[in-house]
Amino acid sequence: MEEFHKVRRLPPYVFEQVNRLKASARAGGADIIDLGMGNPDLPTPKAIVDKLCEVVQDPRTHRYSSSKGIPGLRRAQAAYYARRFGVKLNPDTQVVATLGSKEGFANMAQAITAPGDVILCPNPTYPIHAFGFLMAGGVIRSIPVEPDDSFFPPLERAVRHSIPKPLALILNYPSNPTAYVATLDFYKEVVAFAKKHDIIVLSDLAYSEIYFDDAPPPSVLEVPGAMDVTVEFTSMSKTFSMPGWRMGFAVGNERLIAALTRVKSYLDYGAFTPIQVAATHALNGDGSDIAEVRNIYKRRRDVLVDSFGKAGFDVPPPAATMFAWAKIPEKFRHLGSLEFSKLLVEKADIAVAPGIGFGEQGDDYVRIALVENEHRIRQAARNLKRFLSTADETMHNVISLNAHRS
């Protein structure tokens, strides 16, 4: 049977191919070290769990909640932005709770996109940034992801040559998957560009607290006037190790937040009230939980970079996020990221995310998630070293290591 219209607009989910191979290997008894999916393995801090357990005992919290978020939660998010970024938000009109940043992006796309609207989207990037708008009927125009001088000329060309003129520009810094971090000066240029061309800025700041070099990533909303054109999305998934709780926020321009709030009001009743109360407790905390999570990821990053480098796979140290973005070793690069990722599962018992899953510009790379402990990362490095050191002898009858990808 023919696929439905919106399903046809989505490309094959390439990660599923690696997931099937991983599941098959595990079914056969293999000990797969999973560095693929960015699924935080750290437990949610006890104080947050305890608050949930306390509140859930009250039957009044078992009723429908507000999709916008309870007032105390929205006030806590506004207070966080004031402390962290020096940004003043009205919790009643400039903050809405979301079921994670992913849902927020998808519903914002539904709220603002007309069929054929052009969206400027980094390539590579986290899939929902593009696919949320594709499902809403938008058209994606790819732009560079590195926040440097090469970023703006393609934007100017896009404005000149896109019909209709682009509706929105998507930002994601610290970036998933590339781990690039933007500066405030870069954001100032972005805001000036957006105002000049009357373009909405949608910023994904999910990794704002996972940074390693004593340089906290800024918010685009710190730029004077950014509130006129910008909505920013954050998530508690990584910051507080709360991925399964599905709690995030959209903040910024009142008109855009109102549009998102209205769409959400038709689609959901919001997160379970005890989760919202526990999230409020987390945001109002002293920040020690955030610092501990950051330190754990930093230690894992250092072990990954050191051990994989000694194994023969150079991994640039990411300045932020829970990911490393590594170029495929040259002798395997012609295979592309999907086939190389499959090889790692089959030959080294390691799962990574193929870069092609984040856009065609990512096909020379794989994303490595810091979601295993230091011992397991070192074990992965030993597996990798064994595979790389014997590949010439053991794989000559499987693939040509001298061939070139067409």
Short mmCIF file of N, CA and C in Angstrom, two decimals, residues 31 44 48 55 103 109 116-117 127 167 176 181 244 281 291 353 372 380:
data_model
loop_
_atom_site.label_atom_id
_atom_site.label_comp_id
_atom_site.label_asym_id
_atom_site.label_seq_id
_atom_site.Cartn_x
_atom_site.Cartn_y
_atom_site.Cartn_z
N ASP A 31 28.66 -8.72 23.62
CA ASP A 31 28.61 -7.65 24.61
C ASP A 31 28.84 -6.33 23.88
N THR A 44 18.72 10.08 37.80
CA THR A 44 18.21 11.38 38.22
C THR A 44 18.59 11.61 39.69
N ILE A 48 15.46 15.07 43.49
CA ILE A 48 14.41 15.26 42.50
C ILE A 48 13.44 14.09 42.54
N VAL A 55 5.15 14.27 46.11
CA VAL A 55 4.00 14.95 45.50
C VAL A 55 3.00 13.95 44.94
N GLU A 103 9.67 17.76 21.42
CA GLU A 103 8.24 18.05 21.24
C GLU A 103 8.02 19.54 21.01
N ALA A 109 6.88 23.97 14.88
CA ALA A 109 6.77 23.83 13.43
C ALA A 109 5.31 23.80 13.01
N GLY A 116 5.07 24.89 2.08
CA GLY A 116 6.04 25.54 1.20
C GLY A 116 6.94 26.55 1.87
N ASP A 117 6.71 26.85 3.15
CA ASP A 117 7.60 27.78 3.85
C ASP A 117 9.02 27.22 3.88
N PRO A 127 17.93 15.48 14.03
CA PRO A 127 16.90 15.27 13.00
C PRO A 127 15.62 16.07 13.16
N LEU A 167 11.32 31.58 6.26
CA LEU A 167 10.51 31.94 7.42
C LEU A 167 11.32 31.95 8.70
N ASN A 176 24.38 19.40 18.54
CA ASN A 176 24.24 17.95 18.39
C ASN A 176 24.04 17.69 16.90
N VAL A 181 30.35 25.20 19.59
CA VAL A 181 29.81 26.15 20.56
C VAL A 181 29.86 27.55 19.96
N GLY A 244 13.84 10.43 30.60
CA GLY A 244 12.54 9.79 30.53
C GLY A 244 11.41 10.59 31.14
N HIS A 281 11.52 21.91 41.61
CA HIS A 281 12.48 21.71 42.70
C HIS A 281 13.91 21.66 42.16
N ALA A 291 26.62 20.53 38.31
CA ALA A 291 28.09 20.47 38.30
C ALA A 291 28.59 19.04 38.32
N ALA A 353 26.67 6.29 16.31
CA ALA A 353 25.63 6.83 15.44
C ALA A 353 26.26 7.28 14.12
N GLU A 372 28.42 5.61 28.45
CA GLU A 372 28.94 4.45 29.16
C GLU A 372 30.00 4.94 30.14
N ALA A 380 35.85 -0.40 25.06
CA ALA A 380 35.55 -0.12 23.66
C ALA A 380 36.81 0.22 22.89
#
